[in-house]
CSV table of C-alpha atoms in Angstrom, one decimal:
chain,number,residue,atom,x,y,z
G,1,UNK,CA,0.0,0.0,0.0
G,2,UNK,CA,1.2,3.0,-0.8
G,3,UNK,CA,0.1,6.9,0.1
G,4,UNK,CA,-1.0,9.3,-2.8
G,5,UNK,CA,-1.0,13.2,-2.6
G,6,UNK,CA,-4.4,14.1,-1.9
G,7,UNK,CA,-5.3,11.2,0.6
G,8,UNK,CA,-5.6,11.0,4.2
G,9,UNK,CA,-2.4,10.2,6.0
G,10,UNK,CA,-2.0,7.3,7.7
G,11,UNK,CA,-3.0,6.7,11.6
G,12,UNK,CA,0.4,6.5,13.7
G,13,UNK,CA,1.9,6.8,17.1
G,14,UNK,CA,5.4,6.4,18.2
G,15,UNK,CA,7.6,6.5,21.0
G,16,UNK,CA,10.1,9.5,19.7
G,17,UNK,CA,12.8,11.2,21.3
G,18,UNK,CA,13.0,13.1,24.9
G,19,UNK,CA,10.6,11.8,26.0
G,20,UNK,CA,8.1,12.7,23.7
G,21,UNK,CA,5.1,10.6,21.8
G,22,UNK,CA,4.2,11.8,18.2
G,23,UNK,CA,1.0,11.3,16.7
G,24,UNK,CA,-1.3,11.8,13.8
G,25,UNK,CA,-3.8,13.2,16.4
G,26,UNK,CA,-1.2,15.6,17.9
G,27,UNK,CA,-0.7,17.3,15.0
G,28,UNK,CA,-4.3,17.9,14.3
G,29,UNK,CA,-4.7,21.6,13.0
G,30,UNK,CA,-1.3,21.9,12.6
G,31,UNK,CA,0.3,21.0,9.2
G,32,UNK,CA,3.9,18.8,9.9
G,33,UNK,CA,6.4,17.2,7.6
G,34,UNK,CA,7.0,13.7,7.9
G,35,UNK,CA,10.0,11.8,6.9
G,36,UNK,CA,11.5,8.2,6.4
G,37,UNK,CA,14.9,7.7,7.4
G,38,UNK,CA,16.9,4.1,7.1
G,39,UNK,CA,19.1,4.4,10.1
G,40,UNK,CA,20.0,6.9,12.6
G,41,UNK,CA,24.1,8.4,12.9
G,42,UNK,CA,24.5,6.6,9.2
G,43,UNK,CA,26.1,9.3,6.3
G,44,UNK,CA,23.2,10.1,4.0
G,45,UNK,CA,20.6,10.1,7.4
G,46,UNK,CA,22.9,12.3,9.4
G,47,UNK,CA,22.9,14.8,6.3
G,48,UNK,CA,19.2,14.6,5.9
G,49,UNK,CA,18.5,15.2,9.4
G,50,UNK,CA,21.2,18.0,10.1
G,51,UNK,CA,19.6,19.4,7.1
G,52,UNK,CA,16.1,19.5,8.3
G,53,UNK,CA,17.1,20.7,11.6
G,54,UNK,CA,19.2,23.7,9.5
G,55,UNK,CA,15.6,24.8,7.7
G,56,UNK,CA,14.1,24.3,11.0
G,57,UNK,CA,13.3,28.0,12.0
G,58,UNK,CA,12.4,28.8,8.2
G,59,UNK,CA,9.9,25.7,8.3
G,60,UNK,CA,8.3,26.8,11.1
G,61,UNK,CA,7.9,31.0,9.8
G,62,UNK,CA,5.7,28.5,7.7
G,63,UNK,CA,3.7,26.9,10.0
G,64,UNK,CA,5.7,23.5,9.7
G,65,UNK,CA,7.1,21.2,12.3
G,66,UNK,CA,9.5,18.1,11.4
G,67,UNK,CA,9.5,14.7,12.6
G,68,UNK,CA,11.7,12.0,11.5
G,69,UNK,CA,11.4,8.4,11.7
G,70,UNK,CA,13.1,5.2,11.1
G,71,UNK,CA,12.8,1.8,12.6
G,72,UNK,CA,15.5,1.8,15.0
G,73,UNK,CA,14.7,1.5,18.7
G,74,UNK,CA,14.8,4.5,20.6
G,75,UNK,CA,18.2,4.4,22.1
G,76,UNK,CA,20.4,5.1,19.4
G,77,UNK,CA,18.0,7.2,17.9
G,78,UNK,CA,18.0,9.5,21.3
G,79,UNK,CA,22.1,9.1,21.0
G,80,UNK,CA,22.0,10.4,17.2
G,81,UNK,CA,19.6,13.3,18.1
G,82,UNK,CA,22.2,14.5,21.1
G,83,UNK,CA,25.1,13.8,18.8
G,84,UNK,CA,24.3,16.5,16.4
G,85,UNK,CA,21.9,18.9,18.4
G,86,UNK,CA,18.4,17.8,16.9
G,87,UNK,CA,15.6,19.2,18.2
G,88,UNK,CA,13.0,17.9,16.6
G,89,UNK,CA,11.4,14.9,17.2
G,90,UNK,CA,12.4,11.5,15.6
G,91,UNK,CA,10.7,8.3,16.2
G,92,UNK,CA,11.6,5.2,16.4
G,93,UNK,CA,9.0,2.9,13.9
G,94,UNK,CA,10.5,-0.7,15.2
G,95,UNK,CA,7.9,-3.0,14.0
G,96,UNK,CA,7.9,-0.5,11.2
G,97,UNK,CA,4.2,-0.7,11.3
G,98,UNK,CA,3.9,3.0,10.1
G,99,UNK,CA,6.6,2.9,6.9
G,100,UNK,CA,4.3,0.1,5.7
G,101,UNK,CA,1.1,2.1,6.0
G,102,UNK,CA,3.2,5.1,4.5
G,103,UNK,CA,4.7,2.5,1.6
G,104,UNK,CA,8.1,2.7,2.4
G,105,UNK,CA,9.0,-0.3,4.1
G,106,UNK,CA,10.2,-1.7,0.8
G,107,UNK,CA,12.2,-4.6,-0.9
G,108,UNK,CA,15.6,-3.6,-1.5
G,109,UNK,CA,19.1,-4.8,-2.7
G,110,UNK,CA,22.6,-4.3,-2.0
G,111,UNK,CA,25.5,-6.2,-3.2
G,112,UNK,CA,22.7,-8.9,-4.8
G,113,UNK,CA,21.2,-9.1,-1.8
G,114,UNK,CA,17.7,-8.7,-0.8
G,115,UNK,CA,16.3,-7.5,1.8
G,116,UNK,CA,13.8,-5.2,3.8
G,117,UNK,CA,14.6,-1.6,4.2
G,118,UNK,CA,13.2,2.0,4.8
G,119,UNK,CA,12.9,3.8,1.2
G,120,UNK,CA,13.9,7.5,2.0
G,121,UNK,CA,10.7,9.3,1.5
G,122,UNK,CA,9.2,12.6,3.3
G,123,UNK,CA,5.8,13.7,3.3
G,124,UNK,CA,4.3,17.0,3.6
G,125,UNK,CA,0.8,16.7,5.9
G,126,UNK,CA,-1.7,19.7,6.0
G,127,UNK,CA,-3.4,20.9,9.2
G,128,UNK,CA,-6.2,18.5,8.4
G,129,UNK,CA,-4.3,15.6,7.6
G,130,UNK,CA,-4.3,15.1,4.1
G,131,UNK,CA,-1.0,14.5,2.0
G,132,UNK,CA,0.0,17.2,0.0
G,133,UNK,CA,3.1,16.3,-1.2
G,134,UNK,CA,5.0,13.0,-1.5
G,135,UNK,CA,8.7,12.8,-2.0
G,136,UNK,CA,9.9,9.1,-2.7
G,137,UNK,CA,13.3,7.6,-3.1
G,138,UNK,CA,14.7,10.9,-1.4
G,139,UNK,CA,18.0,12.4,-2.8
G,140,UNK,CA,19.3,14.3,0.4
G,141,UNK,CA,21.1,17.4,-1.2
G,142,UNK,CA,19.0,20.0,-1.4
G,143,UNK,CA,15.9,18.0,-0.2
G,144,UNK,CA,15.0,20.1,3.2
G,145,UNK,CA,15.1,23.3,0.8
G,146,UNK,CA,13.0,21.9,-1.6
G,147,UNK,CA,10.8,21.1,1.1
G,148,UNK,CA,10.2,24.6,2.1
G,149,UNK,CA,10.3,25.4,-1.2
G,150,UNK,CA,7.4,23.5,-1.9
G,151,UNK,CA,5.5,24.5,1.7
G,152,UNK,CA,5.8,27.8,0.7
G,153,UNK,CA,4.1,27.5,-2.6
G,154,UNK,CA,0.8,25.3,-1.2
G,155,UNK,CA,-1.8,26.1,1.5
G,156,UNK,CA,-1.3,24.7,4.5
G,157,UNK,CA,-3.7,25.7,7.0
């Protein structure tokens, strides 16, 4: 199953990082991104979230809060966030019950070998819940910006 722009997002609710629980219903009537992440304190998810913390102050002169999520448990991921400063919330999927409802817990393949993995993917939610932007198989230059980029040009609220 996969999410299209212009449906509901997906129910969730995750244990994420000081302490904090994120939810679909916690962000009602307030727009949010939400982004897929492989693994936390690896190269390309280190760059993605450093980047999203970076546009952080311009996302929210938006309206727009982050979370990030990945399926690793919550202890590294609460080591990663302390490593490099991140403030916003990232949840730990373990079960990865949520990337499947999202459609990114996907098939993958390194070195000929197969196996199940996060596809890098971020997803802009308005302030009624409804998808209005889908980013798949995320190339992390630049991505945050065109993020904002993007928030800027649609209506939010």
């Amino acid at each position: 199953m996969s999410v299209a722009e212009g449906e509901a997002a997906p129910d969730f609710s995750l244990p994420a990082t000081a302490g904090r629980t994120v939810s679909l219903s916690g962000f009602k009537g307030k727009p949010f991104i939400l982004y897929f992440y492989p693994k936390a304190d690896t190269p390309g998810c280190t760059k993605e979230a450093c980047a999203f913390q970076e546009a952080s102050p311009k996302l929210e002169e938006v309206g727009l809060d982050v979370v990030g999520v990945s399926p690793d448990k919550i202890k590294p991921i609460e080591k990663f966030a302390a490593k490099y400063g991140l403030t916003f919330p990232l949840a730990s999927d373990e079960d990865h019950a949520v990337a499947e409802r999202y459609g990114v817990w996907v098939e993958k393949s390194m070195y000929g070998r197969q196996y199940m993995g996060v596809d890098r993917s971020t997803f802009l939610i308005d302030a009624a819940g409804t998808v209005l932007k889908v980013w798949r198989k995320v190339s992390v230059t630049g991505h945050a910006e065109d993020v904002l980029k993007a928030a800027k040009g649609l209506k939010l609220v």
